[in-house]
PDB file of C-alpha atoms and ligand atoms in Angstrom:
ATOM      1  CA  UNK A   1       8.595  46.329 -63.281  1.00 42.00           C
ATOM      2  CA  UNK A   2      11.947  46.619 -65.089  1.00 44.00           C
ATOM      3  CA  UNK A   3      14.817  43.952 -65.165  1.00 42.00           C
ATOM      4  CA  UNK A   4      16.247  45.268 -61.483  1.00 46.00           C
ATOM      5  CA  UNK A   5      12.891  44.556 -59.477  1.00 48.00           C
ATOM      6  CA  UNK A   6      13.109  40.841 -60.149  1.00 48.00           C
ATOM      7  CA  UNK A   7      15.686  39.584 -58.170  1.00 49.00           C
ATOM      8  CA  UNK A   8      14.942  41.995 -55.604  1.00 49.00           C
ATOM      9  CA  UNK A   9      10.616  40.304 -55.606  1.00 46.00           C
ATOM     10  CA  UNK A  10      12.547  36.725 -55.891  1.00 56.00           C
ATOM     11  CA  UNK A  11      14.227  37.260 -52.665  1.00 51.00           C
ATOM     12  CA  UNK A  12      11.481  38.880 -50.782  1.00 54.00           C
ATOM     13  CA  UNK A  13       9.114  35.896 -52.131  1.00 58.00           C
ATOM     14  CA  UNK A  14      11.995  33.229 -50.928  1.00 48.00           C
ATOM     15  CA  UNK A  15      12.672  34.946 -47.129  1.00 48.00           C
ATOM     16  CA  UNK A  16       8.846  35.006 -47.150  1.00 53.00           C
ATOM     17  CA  UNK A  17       8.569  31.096 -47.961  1.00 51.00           C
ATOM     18  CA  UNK A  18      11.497  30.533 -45.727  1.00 48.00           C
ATOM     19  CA  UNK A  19       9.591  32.040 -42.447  1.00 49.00           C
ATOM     20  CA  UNK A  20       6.598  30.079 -43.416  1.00 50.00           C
ATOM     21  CA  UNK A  21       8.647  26.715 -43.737  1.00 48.00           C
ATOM     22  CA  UNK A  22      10.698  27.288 -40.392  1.00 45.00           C
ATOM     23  CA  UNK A  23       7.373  27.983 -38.753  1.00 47.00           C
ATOM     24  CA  UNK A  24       6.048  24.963 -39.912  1.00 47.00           C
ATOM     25  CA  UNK A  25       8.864  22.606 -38.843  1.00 48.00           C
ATOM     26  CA  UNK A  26       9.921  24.360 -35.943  1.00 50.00           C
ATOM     27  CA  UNK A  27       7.865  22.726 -33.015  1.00 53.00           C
ATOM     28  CA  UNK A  28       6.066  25.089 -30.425  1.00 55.00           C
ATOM     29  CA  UNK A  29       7.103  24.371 -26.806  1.00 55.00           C
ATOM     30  CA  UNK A  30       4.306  22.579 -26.199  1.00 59.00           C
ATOM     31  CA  UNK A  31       4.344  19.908 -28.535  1.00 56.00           C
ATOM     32  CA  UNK A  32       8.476  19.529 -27.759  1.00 56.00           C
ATOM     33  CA  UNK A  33       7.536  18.773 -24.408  1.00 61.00           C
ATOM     34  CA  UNK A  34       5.261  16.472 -24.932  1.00 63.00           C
ATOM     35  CA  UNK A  35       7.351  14.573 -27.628  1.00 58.00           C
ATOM     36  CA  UNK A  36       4.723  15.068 -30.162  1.00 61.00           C
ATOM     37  CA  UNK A  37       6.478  16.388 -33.366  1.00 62.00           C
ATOM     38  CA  UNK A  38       9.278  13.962 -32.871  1.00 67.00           C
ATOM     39  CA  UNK A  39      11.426  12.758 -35.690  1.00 68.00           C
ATOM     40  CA  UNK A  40      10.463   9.476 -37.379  1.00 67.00           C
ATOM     41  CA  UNK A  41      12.094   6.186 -35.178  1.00 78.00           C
ATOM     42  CA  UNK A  42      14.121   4.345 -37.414  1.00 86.00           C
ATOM     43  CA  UNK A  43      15.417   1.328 -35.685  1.00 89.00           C
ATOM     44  CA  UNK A  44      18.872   0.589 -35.888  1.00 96.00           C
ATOM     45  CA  UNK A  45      18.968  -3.101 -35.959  1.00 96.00           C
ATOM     46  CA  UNK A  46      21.562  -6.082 -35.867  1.00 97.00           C
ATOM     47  CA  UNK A  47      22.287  -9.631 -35.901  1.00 98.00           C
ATOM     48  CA  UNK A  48      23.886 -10.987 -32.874  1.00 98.00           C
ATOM     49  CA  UNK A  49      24.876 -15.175 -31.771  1.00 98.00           C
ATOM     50  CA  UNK A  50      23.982 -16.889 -28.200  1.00 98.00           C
ATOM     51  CA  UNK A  51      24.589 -19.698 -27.194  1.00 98.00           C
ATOM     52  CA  UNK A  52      21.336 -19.913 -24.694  1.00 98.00           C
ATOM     53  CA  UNK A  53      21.218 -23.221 -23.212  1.00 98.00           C
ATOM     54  CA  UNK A  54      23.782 -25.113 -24.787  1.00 98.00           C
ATOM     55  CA  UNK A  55      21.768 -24.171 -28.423  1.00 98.00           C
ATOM     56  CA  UNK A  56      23.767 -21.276 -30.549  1.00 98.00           C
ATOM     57  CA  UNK A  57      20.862 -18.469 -31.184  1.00 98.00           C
ATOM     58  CA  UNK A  58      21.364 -16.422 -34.082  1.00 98.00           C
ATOM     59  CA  UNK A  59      18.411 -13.225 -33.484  1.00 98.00           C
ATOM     60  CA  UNK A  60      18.265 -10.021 -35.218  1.00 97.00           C
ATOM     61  CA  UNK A  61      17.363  -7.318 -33.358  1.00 97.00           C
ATOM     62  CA  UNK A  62      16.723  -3.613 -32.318  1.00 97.00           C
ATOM     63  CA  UNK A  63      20.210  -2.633 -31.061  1.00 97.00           C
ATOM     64  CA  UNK A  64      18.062  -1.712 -28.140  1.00 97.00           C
ATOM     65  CA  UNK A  65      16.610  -5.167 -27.260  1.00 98.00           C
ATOM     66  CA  UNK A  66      17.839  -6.395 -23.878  1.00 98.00           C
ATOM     67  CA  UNK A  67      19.246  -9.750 -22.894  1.00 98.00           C
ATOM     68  CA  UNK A  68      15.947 -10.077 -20.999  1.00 98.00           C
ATOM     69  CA  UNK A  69      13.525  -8.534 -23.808  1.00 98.00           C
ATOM     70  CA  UNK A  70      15.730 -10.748 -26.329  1.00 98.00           C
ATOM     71  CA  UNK A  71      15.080 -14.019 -24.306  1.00 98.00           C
ATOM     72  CA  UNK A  72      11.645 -13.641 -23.666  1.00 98.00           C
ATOM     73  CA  UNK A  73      10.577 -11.900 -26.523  1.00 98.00           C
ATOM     74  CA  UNK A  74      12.429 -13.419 -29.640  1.00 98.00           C
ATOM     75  CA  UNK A  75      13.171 -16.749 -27.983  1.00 98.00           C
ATOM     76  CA  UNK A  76       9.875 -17.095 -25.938  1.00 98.00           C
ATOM     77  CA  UNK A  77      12.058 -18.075 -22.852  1.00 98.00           C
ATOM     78  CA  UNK A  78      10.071 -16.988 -20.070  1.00 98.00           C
ATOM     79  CA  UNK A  79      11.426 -18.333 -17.362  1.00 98.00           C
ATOM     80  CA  UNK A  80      13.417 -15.334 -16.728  1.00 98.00           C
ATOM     81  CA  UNK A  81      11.047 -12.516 -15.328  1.00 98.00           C
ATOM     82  CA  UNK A  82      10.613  -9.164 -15.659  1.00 98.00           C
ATOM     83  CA  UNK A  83      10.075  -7.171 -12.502  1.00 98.00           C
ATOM     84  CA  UNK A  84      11.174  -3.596 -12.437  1.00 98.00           C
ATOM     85  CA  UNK A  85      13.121  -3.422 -15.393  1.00 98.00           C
ATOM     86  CA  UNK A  86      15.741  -1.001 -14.000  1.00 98.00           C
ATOM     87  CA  UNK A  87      18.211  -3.197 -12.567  1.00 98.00           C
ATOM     88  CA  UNK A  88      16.499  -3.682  -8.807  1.00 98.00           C
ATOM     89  CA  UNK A  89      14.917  -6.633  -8.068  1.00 98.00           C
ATOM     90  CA  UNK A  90      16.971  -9.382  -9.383  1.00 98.00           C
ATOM     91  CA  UNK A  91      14.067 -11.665 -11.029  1.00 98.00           C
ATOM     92  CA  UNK A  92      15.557 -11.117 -14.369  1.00 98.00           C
ATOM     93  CA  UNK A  93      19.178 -12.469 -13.253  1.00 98.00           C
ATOM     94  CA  UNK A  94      20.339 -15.491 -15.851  1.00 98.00           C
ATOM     95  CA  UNK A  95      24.082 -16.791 -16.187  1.00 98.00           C
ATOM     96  CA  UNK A  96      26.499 -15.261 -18.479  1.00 98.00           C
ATOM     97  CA  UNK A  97      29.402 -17.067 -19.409  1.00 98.00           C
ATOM     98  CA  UNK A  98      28.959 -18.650 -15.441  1.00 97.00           C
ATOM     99  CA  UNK A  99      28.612 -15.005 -14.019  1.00 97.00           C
ATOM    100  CA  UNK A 100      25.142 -13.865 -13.055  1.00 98.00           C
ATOM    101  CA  UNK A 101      24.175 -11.174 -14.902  1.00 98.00           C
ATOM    102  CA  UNK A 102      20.553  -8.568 -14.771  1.00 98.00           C
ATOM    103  CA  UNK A 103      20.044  -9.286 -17.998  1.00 98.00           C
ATOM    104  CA  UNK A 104      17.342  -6.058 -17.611  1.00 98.00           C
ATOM    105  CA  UNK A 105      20.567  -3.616 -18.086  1.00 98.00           C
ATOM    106  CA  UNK A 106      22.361  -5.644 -20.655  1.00 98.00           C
ATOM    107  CA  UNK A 107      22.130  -5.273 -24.276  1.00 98.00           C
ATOM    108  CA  UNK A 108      21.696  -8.430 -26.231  1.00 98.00           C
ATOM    109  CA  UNK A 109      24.185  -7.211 -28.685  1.00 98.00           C
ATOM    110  CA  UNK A 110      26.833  -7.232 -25.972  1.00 98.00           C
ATOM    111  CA  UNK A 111      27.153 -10.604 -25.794  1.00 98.00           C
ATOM    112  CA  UNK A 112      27.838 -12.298 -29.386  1.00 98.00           C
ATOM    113  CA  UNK A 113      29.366 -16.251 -28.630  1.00 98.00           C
ATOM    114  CA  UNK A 114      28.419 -15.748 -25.164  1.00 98.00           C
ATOM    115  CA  UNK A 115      27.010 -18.602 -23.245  1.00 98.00           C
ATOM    116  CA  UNK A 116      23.688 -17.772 -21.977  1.00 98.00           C
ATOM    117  CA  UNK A 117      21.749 -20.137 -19.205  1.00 98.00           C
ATOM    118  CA  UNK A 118      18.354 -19.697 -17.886  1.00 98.00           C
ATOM    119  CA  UNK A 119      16.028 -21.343 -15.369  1.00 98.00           C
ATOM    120  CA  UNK A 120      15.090 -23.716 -18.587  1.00 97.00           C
ATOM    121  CA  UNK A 121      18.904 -24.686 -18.613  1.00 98.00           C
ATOM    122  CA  UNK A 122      19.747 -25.512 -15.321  1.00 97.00           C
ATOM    123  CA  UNK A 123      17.261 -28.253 -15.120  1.00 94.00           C
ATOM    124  CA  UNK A 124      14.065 -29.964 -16.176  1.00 93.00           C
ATOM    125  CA  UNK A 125      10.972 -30.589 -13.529  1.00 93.00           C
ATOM    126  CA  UNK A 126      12.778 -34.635 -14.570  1.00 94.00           C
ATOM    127  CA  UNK A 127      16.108 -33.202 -13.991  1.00 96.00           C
ATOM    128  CA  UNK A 128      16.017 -30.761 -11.612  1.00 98.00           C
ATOM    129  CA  UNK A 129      19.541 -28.675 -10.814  1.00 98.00           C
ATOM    130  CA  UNK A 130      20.129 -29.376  -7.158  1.00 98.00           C
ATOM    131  CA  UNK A 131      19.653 -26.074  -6.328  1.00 98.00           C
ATOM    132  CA  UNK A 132      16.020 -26.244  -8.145  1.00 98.00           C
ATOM    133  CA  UNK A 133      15.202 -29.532  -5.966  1.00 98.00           C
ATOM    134  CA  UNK A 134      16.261 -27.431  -2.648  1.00 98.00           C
ATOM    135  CA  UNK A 135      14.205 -24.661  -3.174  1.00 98.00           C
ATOM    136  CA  UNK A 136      11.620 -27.374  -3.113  1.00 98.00           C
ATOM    137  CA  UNK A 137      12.462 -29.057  -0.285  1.00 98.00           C
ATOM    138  CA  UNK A 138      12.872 -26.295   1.918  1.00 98.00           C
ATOM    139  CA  UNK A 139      10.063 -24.270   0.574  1.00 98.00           C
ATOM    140  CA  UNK A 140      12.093 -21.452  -0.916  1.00 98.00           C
ATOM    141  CA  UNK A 141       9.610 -19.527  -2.568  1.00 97.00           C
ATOM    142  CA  UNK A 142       5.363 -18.936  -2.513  1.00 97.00           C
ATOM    143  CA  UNK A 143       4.232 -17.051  -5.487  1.00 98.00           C
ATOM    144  CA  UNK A 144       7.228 -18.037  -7.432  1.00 98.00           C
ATOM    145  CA  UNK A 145       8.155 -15.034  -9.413  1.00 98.00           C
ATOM    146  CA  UNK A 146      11.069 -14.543  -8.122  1.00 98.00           C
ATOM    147  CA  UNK A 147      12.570 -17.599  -7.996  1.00 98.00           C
ATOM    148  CA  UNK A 148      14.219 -18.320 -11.115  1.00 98.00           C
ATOM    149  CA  UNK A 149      16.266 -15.229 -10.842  1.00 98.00           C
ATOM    150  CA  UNK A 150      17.230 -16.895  -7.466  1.00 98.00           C
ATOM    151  CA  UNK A 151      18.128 -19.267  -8.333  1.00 98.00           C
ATOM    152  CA  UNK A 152      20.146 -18.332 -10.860  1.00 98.00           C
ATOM    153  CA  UNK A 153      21.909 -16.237  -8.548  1.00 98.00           C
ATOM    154  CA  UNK A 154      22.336 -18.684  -6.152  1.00 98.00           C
ATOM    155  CA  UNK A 155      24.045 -21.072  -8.438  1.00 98.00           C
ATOM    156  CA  UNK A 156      26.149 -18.105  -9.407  1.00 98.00           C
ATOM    157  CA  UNK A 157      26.857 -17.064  -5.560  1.00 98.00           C
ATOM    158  CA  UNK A 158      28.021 -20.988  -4.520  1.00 98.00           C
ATOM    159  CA  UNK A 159      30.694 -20.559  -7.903  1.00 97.00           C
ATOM    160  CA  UNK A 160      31.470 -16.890  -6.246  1.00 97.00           C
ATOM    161  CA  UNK A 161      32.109 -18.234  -2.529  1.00 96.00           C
ATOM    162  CA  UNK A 162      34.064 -20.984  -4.636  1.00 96.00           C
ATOM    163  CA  UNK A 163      36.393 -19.241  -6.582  1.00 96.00           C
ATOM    164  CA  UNK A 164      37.266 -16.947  -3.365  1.00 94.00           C
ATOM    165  CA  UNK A 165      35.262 -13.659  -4.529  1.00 95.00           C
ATOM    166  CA  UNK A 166      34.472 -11.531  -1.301  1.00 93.00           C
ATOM    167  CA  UNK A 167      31.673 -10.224  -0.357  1.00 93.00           C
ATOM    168  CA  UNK A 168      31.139  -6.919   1.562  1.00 93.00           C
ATOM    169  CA  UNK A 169      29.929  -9.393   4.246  1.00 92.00           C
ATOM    170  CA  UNK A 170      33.279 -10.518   4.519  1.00 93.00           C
ATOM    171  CA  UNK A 171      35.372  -9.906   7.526  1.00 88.00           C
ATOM    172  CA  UNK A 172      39.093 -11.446   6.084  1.00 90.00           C
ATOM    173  CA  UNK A 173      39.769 -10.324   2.935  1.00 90.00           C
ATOM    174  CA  UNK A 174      43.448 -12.404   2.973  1.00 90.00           C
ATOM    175  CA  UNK A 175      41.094 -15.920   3.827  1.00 90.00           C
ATOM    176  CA  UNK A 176      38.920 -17.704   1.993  1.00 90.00           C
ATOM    177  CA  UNK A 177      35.289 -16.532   2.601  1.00 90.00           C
ATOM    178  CA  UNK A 178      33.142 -18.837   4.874  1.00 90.00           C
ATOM    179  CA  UNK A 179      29.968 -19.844   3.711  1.00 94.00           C
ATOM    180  CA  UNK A 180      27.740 -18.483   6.152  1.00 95.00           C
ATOM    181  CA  UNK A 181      23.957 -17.517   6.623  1.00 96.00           C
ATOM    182  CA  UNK A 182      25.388 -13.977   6.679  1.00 95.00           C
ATOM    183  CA  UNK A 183      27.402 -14.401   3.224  1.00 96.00           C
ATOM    184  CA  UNK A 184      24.556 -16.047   1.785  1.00 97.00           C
ATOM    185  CA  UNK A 185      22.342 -13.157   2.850  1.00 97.00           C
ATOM    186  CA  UNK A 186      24.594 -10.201   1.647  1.00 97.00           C
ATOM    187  CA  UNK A 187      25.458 -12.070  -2.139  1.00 97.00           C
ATOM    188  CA  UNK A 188      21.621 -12.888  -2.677  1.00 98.00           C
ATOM    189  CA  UNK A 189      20.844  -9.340  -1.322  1.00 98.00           C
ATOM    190  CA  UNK A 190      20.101  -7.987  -5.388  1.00 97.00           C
ATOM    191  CA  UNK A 191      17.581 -10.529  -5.421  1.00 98.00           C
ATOM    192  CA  UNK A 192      14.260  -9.102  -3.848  1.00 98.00           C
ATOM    193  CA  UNK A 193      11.388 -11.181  -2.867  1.00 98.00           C
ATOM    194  CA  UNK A 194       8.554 -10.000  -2.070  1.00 97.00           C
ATOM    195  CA  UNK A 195       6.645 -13.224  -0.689  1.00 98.00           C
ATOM    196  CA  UNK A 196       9.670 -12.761   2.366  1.00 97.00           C
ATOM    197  CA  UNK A 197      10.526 -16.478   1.412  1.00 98.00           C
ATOM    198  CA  UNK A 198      13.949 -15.736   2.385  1.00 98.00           C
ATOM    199  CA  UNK A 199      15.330 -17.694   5.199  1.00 97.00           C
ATOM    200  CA  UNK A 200      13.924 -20.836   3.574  1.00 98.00           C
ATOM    201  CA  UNK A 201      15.933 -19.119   0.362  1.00 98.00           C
ATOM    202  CA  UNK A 202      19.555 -19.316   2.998  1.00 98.00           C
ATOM    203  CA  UNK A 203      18.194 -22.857   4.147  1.00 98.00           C
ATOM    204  CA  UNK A 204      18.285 -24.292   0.257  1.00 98.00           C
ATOM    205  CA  UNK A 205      21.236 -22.910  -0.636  1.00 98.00           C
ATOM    206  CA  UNK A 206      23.044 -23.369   2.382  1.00 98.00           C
ATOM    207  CA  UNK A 207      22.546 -27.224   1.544  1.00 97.00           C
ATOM    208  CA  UNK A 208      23.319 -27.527  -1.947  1.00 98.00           C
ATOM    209  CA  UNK A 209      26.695 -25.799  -0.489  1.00 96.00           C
ATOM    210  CA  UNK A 210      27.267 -28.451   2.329  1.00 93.00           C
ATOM    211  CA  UNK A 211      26.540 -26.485   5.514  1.00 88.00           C
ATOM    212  CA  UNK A 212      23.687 -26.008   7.828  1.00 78.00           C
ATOM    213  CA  UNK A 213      22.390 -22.309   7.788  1.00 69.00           C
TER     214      UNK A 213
HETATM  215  S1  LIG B   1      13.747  -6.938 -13.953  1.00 81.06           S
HETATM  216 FE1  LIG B   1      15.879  -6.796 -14.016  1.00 81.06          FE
HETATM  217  S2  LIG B   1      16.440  -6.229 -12.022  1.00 81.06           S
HETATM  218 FE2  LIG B   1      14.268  -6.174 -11.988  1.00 81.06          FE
HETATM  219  S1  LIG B   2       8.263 -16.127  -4.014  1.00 81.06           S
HETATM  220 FE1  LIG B   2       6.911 -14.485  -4.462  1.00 81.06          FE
HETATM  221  S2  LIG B   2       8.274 -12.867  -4.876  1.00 81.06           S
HETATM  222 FE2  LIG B   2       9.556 -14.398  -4.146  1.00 81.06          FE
END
């Protein structure tokens, strides 16, 4: 071998190792498709304030975590359910700042300083909400597992009807809306139940309004 060989051996040697890396690292089509050779998770995380139920809640989470996931999970509210997790059935609805909110398709991290209630906010089985003692009274649920997100909701929907926010039930967009069984039906329509509980659902809420459904 004289001097000139070397580099030319060094370079074969290093293309050589090259293929053999890239071969190893470069997944077959098979395992991309089944996720297996995946890079590492490295979860981004942060630190985020709620004021859930009248208590400021400092949590520190996966930037990930969902109002709902950060509720039940970190602050082992369970009230709020967890149906379908994609934003259809309603049964995770809690207030937000007054507003009713999926908290399924929110980020917890979305909502630093924001005022949070749940089901365990609105009332106590000593102080019920009013809404919380009609759904009693007129038998507005049978399993239950829908109800706190309906009543949630409903709160929301009486504050809605309140503050003159139509409803694509509404026929008069230039008058206040009416609070009708038909109103009532349409705004608690994102709220599935699958017990059919809900004309006893229009009866409570109709009287925590003032009218007769
Ligand atoms: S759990 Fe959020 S909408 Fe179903
Ligand atoms: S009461 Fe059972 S799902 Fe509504």
């Amino acid at each position: 071998m004289n001097l000139h060989d070397e580099p030319t051996l060094r370079r074969r040697e290093l293309l050589l190792a090259g293929a053999a890396s890239a071969a190893a690292t470069v997944p077959t089509l098979a395992e991309a498709q089944d996720g297996q050779r995946a890079a590492p998770e490295v979860p981004v995380t942060s630190s985020v304030t709620l004021e859930v139920n009248g208590t400021p809640r400092t949590l520190n989470v996966d930037t990930r975590t969902t109002l709902l996931d950060a509720l039940r999970e970190n602050l082992h509210l369970t009230g709020t359910k967890k149906g379908c997790d994609q934003g259809q059935c309603g049964a995770c609805t809690v207030l937000v700042n007054g507003r009713r909110t999926v908290s399924c398709l929110s980020l917890a991290v979305m909502h630093p300083g924001a005022k949070v209630t749940t089901i365990e906010g609105l009332g106590t089985p000593k102080r019920l909400h009013p809404m919380q003692a009609a759904f009693i009274k007129h038998d507005g649920y049978q399993c239950g597992f829908c109800t706190p997100g309906q009543i949630c909701s409903a709160v929301a929907v009486l504050d809605e009807i309140r503050r003159d926010v139509p409803s694509h039930a509404t026929s008069d967009l230039n008058a206040r809306p009416v609070l009708s069984a038909a109103e009532l039906r349409e705004r608690m329509s994102g709220n599935l139940c699958r017990c059919g509980a809900y004309s006893n659902i229009v009866d409570a809420i109709s009287e925590v309004g003032g009218v007769k459904a």
